[in-house]
Coordinates of N, CA, C and O and ligand atoms in Angstrom, one line a residue:
X1 N -17.0 7.4 11.9 CA -17.1 6.0 11.8 C -16.7 5.3 13.1 O -15.6 5.5 13.6
X2 N -17.6 4.6 13.7 CA -17.5 4.2 15.1 C -16.3 3.3 15.3 O -15.6 3.4 16.3
X3 N -16.0 2.4 14.4 CA -14.9 1.4 14.6 C -13.6 1.9 14.0 O -12.6 1.1 13.9
X4 N -13.5 3.2 13.7 CA -12.2 3.7 13.0 C -11.4 4.4 14.1 O -11.9 5.4 14.7
X5 N -10.1 4.0 14.2 CA -9.2 4.7 15.1 C -8.4 5.7 14.3 O -7.5 5.3 13.6
X6 N -8.6 7.0 14.5 CA -7.9 8.0 13.7 C -6.4 8.1 14.1 O -5.7 8.9 13.4
X7 N -6.0 7.4 15.1 CA -4.6 7.4 15.4 C -3.8 6.2 14.8 O -2.6 6.0 15.2
X8 N -4.4 5.5 13.9 CA -3.6 4.4 13.3 C -2.5 5.0 12.4 O -2.6 6.1 12.0
X9 N -1.5 4.2 12.1 CA -0.3 4.7 11.4 C -0.7 5.3 10.1 O -0.1 6.3 9.7
X10 N -1.5 4.7 9.3 CA -1.8 5.2 8.0 C -2.6 6.5 8.0 O -2.5 7.3 7.2
X11 N -3.5 6.6 9.0 CA -4.2 7.9 9.2 C -3.2 9.0 9.5 O -3.3 10.1 9.0
X12 N -2.1 8.7 10.2 CA -1.1 9.7 10.5 C -0.3 10.0 9.3 O 0.1 11.2 9.0
X13 N 0.0 9.0 8.4 CA 0.6 9.3 7.1 C -0.2 10.2 6.3 O 0.2 11.1 5.7
X14 N -1.5 9.9 6.2 CA -2.5 10.7 5.4 C -2.5 12.1 5.9 O -2.7 13.0 5.1
X15 N -2.4 12.3 7.2 CA -2.4 13.7 7.7 C -1.0 14.4 7.6 O -0.9 15.5 8.0
X16 N 0.0 13.7 7.1 CA 1.3 14.2 7.0 C 2.1 14.2 8.4 O 3.1 14.9 8.5
X17 N 1.6 13.5 9.3 CA 2.2 13.5 10.7 C 3.4 12.5 10.7 O 4.2 12.5 11.6
X18 N 3.4 11.5 9.8 CA 4.5 10.6 9.7 C 4.9 10.5 8.2 O 4.1 10.8 7.3
X19 N 6.2 10.3 7.9 CA 6.7 10.3 6.5 C 6.3 9.0 5.8 O 5.9 8.0 6.4
X20 N 6.3 9.1 4.5 CA 6.0 7.9 3.6 C 6.7 8.1 2.3 O 7.0 9.2 1.9
X21 N 7.0 7.0 1.7 CA 7.7 6.9 0.4 C 6.5 6.9 -0.7 O 6.1 5.9 -1.1
X22 N 6.1 8.2 -1.0 CA 4.9 8.3 -1.8 C 5.1 7.8 -3.3 O 6.1 8.1 -3.9
X23 N 4.1 7.1 -3.8 CA 4.2 6.6 -5.1 C 3.1 7.3 -6.0 O 3.4 7.6 -7.2
X24 N 1.9 7.6 -5.4 CA 0.8 8.2 -6.2 C -0.1 8.8 -5.2 O -0.3 8.3 -4.1
X25 N -0.8 9.9 -5.7 CA -1.8 10.5 -4.9 C -2.9 11.2 -5.8 O -2.5 11.8 -6.8
X26 N -4.1 11.0 -5.5 CA -5.2 11.9 -6.2 C -6.1 12.3 -5.1 O -5.8 12.1 -3.9
X27 N -7.3 12.7 -5.5 CA -8.2 13.3 -4.4 C -8.8 12.2 -3.5 O -9.2 12.5 -2.4
X28 N -8.8 10.9 -3.9 CA -9.4 9.9 -3.1 C -8.4 8.8 -2.6 O -8.8 8.0 -1.8
X29 N -7.2 8.8 -3.1 CA -6.3 7.7 -2.9 C -4.9 8.2 -2.6 O -4.5 9.2 -3.2
X30 N -4.2 7.5 -1.7 CA -2.8 7.7 -1.5 C -2.1 6.4 -1.5 O -2.6 5.4 -1.0
X31 N -0.9 6.3 -2.2 CA -0.2 5.0 -2.3 C 1.3 5.3 -2.0 O 1.9 6.3 -2.4
X32 N 1.9 4.4 -1.2 CA 3.2 4.5 -0.7 C 3.8 3.2 -0.5 O 3.1 2.2 -0.4
X33 N 5.2 3.2 -0.5 CA 5.9 1.9 -0.3 C 5.7 1.3 1.1 O 5.8 2.1 2.1
X34 N 5.6 0.0 1.2 CA 5.6 -0.7 2.4 C 7.1 -0.7 2.9 O 8.0 -1.0 2.1
X35 N 7.3 -0.2 4.1 CA 8.7 -0.1 4.6 C 9.3 -1.5 5.0 O 10.5 -1.6 5.2
X36 N 8.5 -2.5 5.0 CA 8.9 -3.9 5.3 C 8.5 -4.7 4.1 O 7.6 -5.6 4.2
X37 N 9.0 -4.4 2.9 CA 8.5 -5.0 1.7 C 8.7 -6.6 1.6 O 9.7 -7.1 2.0
X38 N 7.7 -7.2 1.1 CA 7.8 -8.7 0.9 C 8.5 -9.0 -0.4 O 8.9 -10.1 -0.6
X39 N 8.6 -8.0 -1.3 CA 9.4 -8.0 -2.5 C 9.6 -6.6 -2.9 O 8.9 -5.7 -2.5
X40 N 10.7 -6.3 -3.7 CA 10.9 -4.9 -4.2 C 9.7 -4.3 -4.9 O 9.1 -5.0 -5.7
X41 N 9.4 -3.1 -4.5 CA 8.2 -2.4 -5.1 C 6.9 -2.6 -4.3 O 5.9 -2.1 -4.8
X42 N 6.9 -3.4 -3.3 CA 5.7 -3.6 -2.5 C 5.1 -2.3 -2.1 O 5.7 -1.5 -1.4
X43 N 3.9 -2.1 -2.6 CA 3.2 -0.8 -2.4 C 1.9 -1.0 -1.7 O 1.2 -2.0 -1.9
X44 N 1.5 0.0 -0.9 CA 0.2 0.0 -0.2 C -0.7 1.1 -0.8 O -0.2 2.2 -0.9
X45 N -1.9 0.7 -1.1 CA -2.8 1.7 -1.7 C -4.0 1.9 -0.7 O -4.6 0.9 -0.3
X46 N -4.2 3.1 -0.2 CA -5.2 3.4 0.8 C -6.2 4.5 0.3 O -5.8 5.4 -0.4
X47 N -7.4 4.3 0.8 CA -8.4 5.4 0.5 C -8.1 6.6 1.5 O -7.7 6.3 2.6
X48 N -8.4 7.8 1.0 CA -8.2 8.9 1.9 C -9.4 9.0 2.9 O -9.2 9.4 4.1
X49 N -10.5 8.5 2.5 CA -11.7 8.4 3.4 C -11.4 7.4 4.5 O -10.8 6.3 4.2
X50 N -11.7 7.7 5.8 CA -11.5 6.7 6.9 C -12.3 5.5 6.7 O -13.6 5.6 6.5
X51 N -11.7 4.3 6.7 CA -12.4 3.1 6.6 C -11.5 2.0 7.2 O -10.3 1.9 6.9
X52 N -12.0 1.2 8.1 CA -11.2 0.2 8.8 C -11.0 -1.0 7.9 O -9.9 -1.5 7.8
X53 N -12.0 -1.5 7.3 CA -11.9 -2.7 6.5 C -12.8 -2.6 5.2 O -13.5 -1.7 5.0
X54 N -12.7 -3.7 4.4 CA -13.5 -3.8 3.2 C -15.0 -3.8 3.5 O -15.9 -3.5 2.7
X55 N -15.4 -4.2 4.7 CA -16.8 -4.2 5.2 C -17.3 -2.8 5.3 O -18.5 -2.5 5.0
X56 N -16.4 -1.8 5.7 CA -16.9 -0.5 6.0 C -16.8 0.5 4.9 O -17.6 1.5 4.9
X57 N -15.9 0.3 3.9 CA -15.7 1.3 2.9 C -16.8 1.5 2.0 O -17.5 0.5 1.6
X58 N -17.1 2.7 1.5 CA -18.1 3.0 0.5 C -17.7 2.4 -0.8 O -16.5 2.4 -1.2
X59 N -18.7 1.7 -1.5 CA -18.3 1.0 -2.7 C -17.5 1.9 -3.7 O -16.6 1.4 -4.4
X60 N -17.9 3.1 -3.9 CA -17.2 4.0 -4.9 C -15.8 4.2 -4.4 O -14.9 4.3 -5.3
X61 N -15.6 4.4 -3.1 CA -14.2 4.6 -2.7 C -13.4 3.3 -2.9 O -12.2 3.4 -3.3
X62 N -14.0 2.2 -2.7 CA -13.3 0.9 -2.9 C -12.9 0.8 -4.4 O -11.8 0.4 -4.7
X63 N -13.9 1.1 -5.2 CA -13.6 1.0 -6.7 C -12.4 1.9 -7.1 O -11.6 1.5 -7.9
X64 N -12.3 3.1 -6.5 CA -11.2 4.0 -6.8 C -9.9 3.4 -6.3 O -8.9 3.5 -7.0
X65 N -9.9 2.8 -5.1 CA -8.7 2.2 -4.6 C -8.2 1.1 -5.6 O -7.0 0.9 -5.9
X66 N -9.2 0.3 -6.1 CA -8.8 -0.8 -7.0 C -8.3 -0.3 -8.3 O -7.4 -0.8 -8.9
X67 N -9.0 0.8 -8.8 CA -8.5 1.4 -10.1 C -7.1 1.9 -10.0 O -6.2 1.7 -10.8
X68 N -6.8 2.5 -8.9 CA -5.4 3.0 -8.6 C -4.5 1.9 -8.5 O -3.3 1.9 -9.0
X69 N -4.9 0.8 -7.8 CA -4.0 -0.4 -7.7 C -3.7 -0.9 -9.0 O -2.5 -1.3 -9.3
X70 N -4.7 -1.0 -9.9 CA -4.4 -1.5 -11.3 C -3.4 -0.7 -12.0 O -2.4 -1.2 -12.6
X71 N -3.5 0.7 -11.9 CA -2.6 1.6 -12.6 C -1.2 1.4 -12.1 O -0.2 1.3 -12.8
X72 N -1.1 1.3 -10.7 CA 0.2 1.1 -10.1 C 0.8 -0.3 -10.5 O 2.0 -0.4 -10.8
X73 N 0.0 -1.3 -10.5 CA 0.5 -2.6 -10.9 C 1.0 -2.6 -12.3 O 2.1 -3.2 -12.6
X74 N 0.3 -1.9 -13.2 CA 0.8 -1.8 -14.6 C 2.2 -1.2 -14.7 O 3.1 -1.7 -15.4
X75 N 2.3 -0.1 -14.0 CA 3.6 0.6 -14.0 C 4.7 -0.3 -13.3 O 5.8 -0.3 -13.8
X76 N 4.3 -1.0 -12.2 CA 5.3 -1.8 -11.5 C 5.8 -3.0 -12.4 O 7.0 -3.4 -12.2
X77 N 5.0 -3.5 -13.3 CA 5.4 -4.6 -14.2 C 6.7 -4.1 -14.9 O 7.6 -4.9 -15.1
X78 N 6.7 -2.9 -15.4 CA 7.8 -2.4 -16.2 C 9.0 -2.0 -15.2 O 10.1 -2.4 -15.4
X79 N 8.6 -1.2 -14.2 CA 9.7 -0.6 -13.4 C 10.5 -1.7 -12.7 O 11.7 -1.6 -12.5
X80 N 9.8 -2.7 -12.2 CA 10.5 -3.8 -11.5 C 10.7 -5.0 -12.3 O 11.1 -6.1 -11.8
X81 N 10.5 -4.9 -13.6 CA 10.7 -6.0 -14.5 C 10.0 -7.3 -14.0 O 10.6 -8.4 -13.9
X82 N 8.8 -7.1 -13.5 CA 8.0 -8.2 -12.8 C 7.5 -9.2 -13.8 O 7.2 -8.8 -15.0
X83 N 7.4 -10.4 -13.4 CA 6.7 -11.5 -14.1 C 5.3 -11.6 -13.7 O 4.5 -12.2 -14.5
X84 N 4.9 -11.0 -12.6 CA 3.5 -11.1 -12.1 C 3.3 -10.1 -11.0 O 4.3 -9.4 -10.6
X85 N 2.1 -10.0 -10.5 CA 1.8 -9.1 -9.4 C 0.9 -9.9 -8.4 O -0.1 -10.6 -8.8
X86 N 1.2 -9.8 -7.1 CA 0.3 -10.4 -6.1 C -0.4 -9.2 -5.4 O 0.2 -8.2 -5.0
X87 N -1.8 -9.4 -5.3 CA -2.6 -8.4 -4.6 C -3.1 -9.0 -3.4 O -3.7 -10.2 -3.4
X88 N -2.9 -8.4 -2.2 CA -3.5 -8.9 -0.9 C -4.2 -7.8 -0.2 O -3.9 -6.6 -0.3
X89 N -5.2 -8.2 0.6 CA -6.0 -7.2 1.3 C -6.6 -8.0 2.5 O -7.3 -9.0 2.4
X90 N -6.2 -7.5 3.8 CA -6.6 -8.3 5.0 C -7.6 -7.5 5.8 O -7.5 -6.2 5.9
X91 N -8.5 -8.2 6.5 CA -9.5 -7.5 7.3 C -9.7 -8.1 8.6 O -9.9 -9.3 8.8
X92 N -9.4 -7.2 9.7 CA -9.5 -7.6 11.1 C -8.4 -8.6 11.4 O -7.8 -9.2 10.6
X93 N -8.0 -8.6 12.7 CA -6.9 -9.5 13.1 C -7.1 -11.0 12.6 O -6.2 -11.6 12.2
X94 N -8.4 -11.4 12.6 CA -8.6 -12.8 12.2 C -8.3 -13.0 10.7 O -7.9 -14.1 10.3
X95 N -8.3 -11.9 10.0 CA -8.0 -11.9 8.5 C -6.6 -11.5 8.2 O -6.2 -11.4 7.1
X96 N -5.8 -11.3 9.3 CA -4.4 -10.9 9.1 C -4.1 -9.5 9.0 O -2.9 -9.1 8.8
X97 N -5.1 -8.6 9.4 CA -4.9 -7.2 9.3 C -4.1 -6.7 10.6 O -4.4 -7.2 11.7
X98 N -3.1 -5.8 10.4 CA -2.3 -5.3 11.5 C -2.5 -3.8 11.6 O -2.5 -3.3 12.8
X99 N -2.7 -3.1 10.5 CA -2.9 -1.6 10.6 C -4.4 -1.4 10.2 O -4.8 -1.9 9.1
X100 N -5.1 -0.7 11.0 CA -6.6 -0.7 10.9 C -7.1 0.6 10.1 O -8.0 1.3 10.6
X101 N -6.5 0.8 8.9 CA -7.0 1.7 7.9 C -6.9 0.8 6.6 O -5.8 0.4 6.2
X102 N -8.1 0.6 6.0 CA -8.1 -0.3 4.8 C -6.9 0.0 3.9 O -6.6 1.1 3.6
X103 N -6.3 -1.1 3.4 CA -5.2 -0.9 2.4 C -5.1 -2.2 1.5 O -5.4 -3.3 2.0
X104 N -4.7 -1.9 0.3 CA -4.4 -3.0 -0.6 C -2.9 -3.1 -0.8 O -2.3 -2.1 -1.1
X105 N -2.4 -4.3 -0.7 CA -1.0 -4.6 -1.0 C -0.8 -4.9 -2.5 O -1.5 -5.8 -3.0
X106 N 0.1 -4.2 -3.2 CA 0.5 -4.5 -4.6 C 1.9 -5.0 -4.5 O 2.8 -4.2 -4.2
X107 N 2.2 -6.2 -4.9 CA 3.5 -6.8 -4.7 C 4.0 -7.3 -6.1 O 3.5 -8.4 -6.5
X108 N 5.1 -6.7 -6.6 CA 5.6 -7.2 -7.9 C 6.3 -8.6 -7.6 O 7.0 -8.7 -6.6
X109 N 6.2 -9.5 -8.6 CA 6.7 -10.9 -8.4 C 7.7 -11.3 -9.5 O 7.4 -10.9 -10.6
X110 N 8.6 -12.1 -9.2 CA 9.5 -12.7 -10.2 C 9.3 -14.2 -10.2 O 9.1 -14.7 -9.1
X111 N 9.4 -14.8 -11.3 CA 9.3 -16.2 -11.4 C 10.2 -16.9 -10.4 O 11.4 -16.6 -10.4
X112 N 9.7 -17.8 -9.6 CA 10.5 -18.6 -8.8 C 11.0 -17.9 -7.5 O 11.8 -18.6 -6.7
X113 N 10.7 -16.7 -7.3 CA 11.1 -16.0 -6.1 C 10.0 -15.9 -5.0 O 8.9 -15.3 -5.3
X114 N 10.2 -16.5 -3.9 CA 9.1 -16.5 -2.8 C 9.0 -15.1 -2.2 O 10.0 -14.4 -2.1
X115 N 7.9 -14.8 -1.7 CA 7.7 -13.6 -0.9 C 8.5 -13.8 0.4 O 8.5 -14.8 1.0
X116 N 9.1 -12.6 0.9 CA 9.6 -12.7 2.2 C 8.5 -12.8 3.2 O 7.4 -12.3 2.9
X117 N 8.7 -13.4 4.4 CA 7.6 -13.4 5.4 C 7.2 -12.0 5.8 O 8.0 -11.1 5.8
X118 N 5.9 -11.8 6.2 CA 5.4 -10.5 6.6 C 6.2 -10.0 7.7 O 6.7 -10.7 8.6
X119 N 6.5 -8.7 7.7 CA 7.2 -7.9 8.8 C 8.6 -8.5 9.1 O 9.1 -8.3 10.2
X120 N 9.2 -9.1 8.1 CA 10.5 -9.8 8.4 C 11.7 -9.0 8.1 O 12.8 -9.3 8.5
X121 N 11.6 -7.9 7.3 CA 12.7 -7.3 6.7 C 12.4 -5.8 6.5 O 11.5 -5.4 5.8
X122 N 13.3 -4.9 7.1 CA 13.1 -3.5 7.0 C 14.0 -3.0 5.9 O 15.2 -3.1 6.1
X123 N 13.5 -2.5 4.8 CA 14.3 -2.0 3.7 C 15.1 -0.7 4.0 O 14.6 0.1 4.9
X124 N 16.2 -0.5 3.4 CA 17.0 0.7 3.6 C 16.3 1.9 3.0 O 15.7 1.8 1.9
X125 N 16.3 3.1 3.7 CA 15.7 4.3 3.2 C 16.1 4.6 1.8 O 15.3 5.0 1.0
X126 N 17.4 4.5 1.5 CA 17.9 4.9 0.2 C 17.2 4.0 -0.9 O 16.9 4.5 -2.0
X127 N 17.1 2.8 -0.6 CA 16.4 1.9 -1.6 C 15.0 2.2 -1.8 O 14.4 2.3 -2.9
X128 N 14.3 2.5 -0.7 CA 12.9 2.8 -0.7 C 12.7 4.1 -1.5 O 11.8 4.2 -2.4
X129 N 13.5 5.1 -1.3 CA 13.4 6.4 -2.0 C 13.6 6.2 -3.5 O 12.8 6.7 -4.3
X130 N 14.6 5.4 -3.9 CA 14.8 5.1 -5.3 C 13.6 4.4 -5.9 O 13.2 4.8 -7.0
X131 N 13.1 3.4 -5.2 CA 12.0 2.6 -5.8 C 10.8 3.5 -5.9 O 10.1 3.5 -6.9
X132 N 10.5 4.3 -4.9 CA 9.3 5.2 -4.9 C 9.4 6.2 -6.1 O 8.5 6.4 -6.8
X133 N 10.6 6.8 -6.3 CA 10.7 7.8 -7.3 C 10.6 7.2 -8.7 O 10.0 7.7 -9.6
X134 N 11.2 6.0 -8.9 CA 11.0 5.3 -10.2 C 9.6 4.9 -10.5 O 9.1 5.1 -11.6
X135 N 8.9 4.4 -9.5 CA 7.5 4.0 -9.7 C 6.6 5.3 -9.9 O 5.8 5.3 -10.8
X136 N 6.8 6.3 -9.1 CA 6.1 7.6 -9.3 C 6.3 8.2 -10.6 O 5.4 8.6 -11.3
X137 N 7.6 8.1 -11.1 CA 7.9 8.6 -12.4 C 7.2 7.9 -13.5 O 6.7 8.5 -14.5
X138 N 7.1 6.6 -13.4 CA 6.5 5.8 -14.4 C 5.0 6.1 -14.5 O 4.3 6.1 -15.5
X139 N 4.4 6.4 -13.3 CA 2.9 6.7 -13.2 C 2.6 8.0 -13.8 O 1.5 8.2 -14.3
X140 N 3.6 8.9 -13.7 CA 3.3 10.3 -14.3 C 3.4 10.3 -15.8 O 2.9 11.2 -16.5
X141 N 4.1 9.3 -16.4 CA 4.1 9.4 -17.8 C 4.9 8.5 -18.5 O 5.0 8.5 -19.7
Ligands
AMP1 P1 -1.6 -5.6 7.2 O1 -2.4 -4.7 8.1 O2 -1.4 -7.0 7.7 O3 -2.1 -5.6 5.8 O4 -0.1 -5.1 7.2 C1 0.3 -3.7 7.4 C2 1.5 -3.4 6.5 O5 1.9 -2.1 6.8 C3 2.7 -4.3 6.7 O6 3.1 -4.9 5.5 C4 3.8 -3.4 7.3 O7 5.1 -3.7 6.8 C5 3.3 -2.0 6.7 N1 3.7 -0.9 7.5 C6 3.7 -0.7 8.8 N2 4.0 0.6 9.1 C7 4.3 1.2 8.0 C8 4.8 2.5 7.6 N3 5.0 3.4 8.6 N4 5.0 2.8 6.3 C9 4.8 1.9 5.4 N5 4.3 0.6 5.6 C10 4.1 0.3 6.9

């Protein structure tokens, strides 16, 4: 794919070159916690196939990402006692994208609690580990 940089951070996570707080994985999708969560449980869902934006991804791969996002959102409602879920997806710098491997943000929400600003807060590793294992556990069964 001409516009895809294989050295982006999420490509390195997919290749196992960088660590991630894994929530879910199947043959087409990988999901992990955002290390700068805008709310507890903020999860990123990415296709394994290289795709820079929603413009580039094959429709079937996009559908798989959305199905996985729905499953994770359902689990997150319980695990994080959420009142709602915010889904975000940004494309190109003009659209707010910072990492150039397509990803969907799944953010559990509480009534009356505003999102933290993007990239404003780095969560503690112990907290991320605990959240990832609880969410992964709920997805398994
Ligand atoms: P955006 O491209 O604007 O959708 O944002 C990229 C997101 O990736 C931000 O929310 C960052 O906090 C998040 N992020 C950046 N590096 C990592 C990483 N190594 N592991 C998990 N999330 C990351």
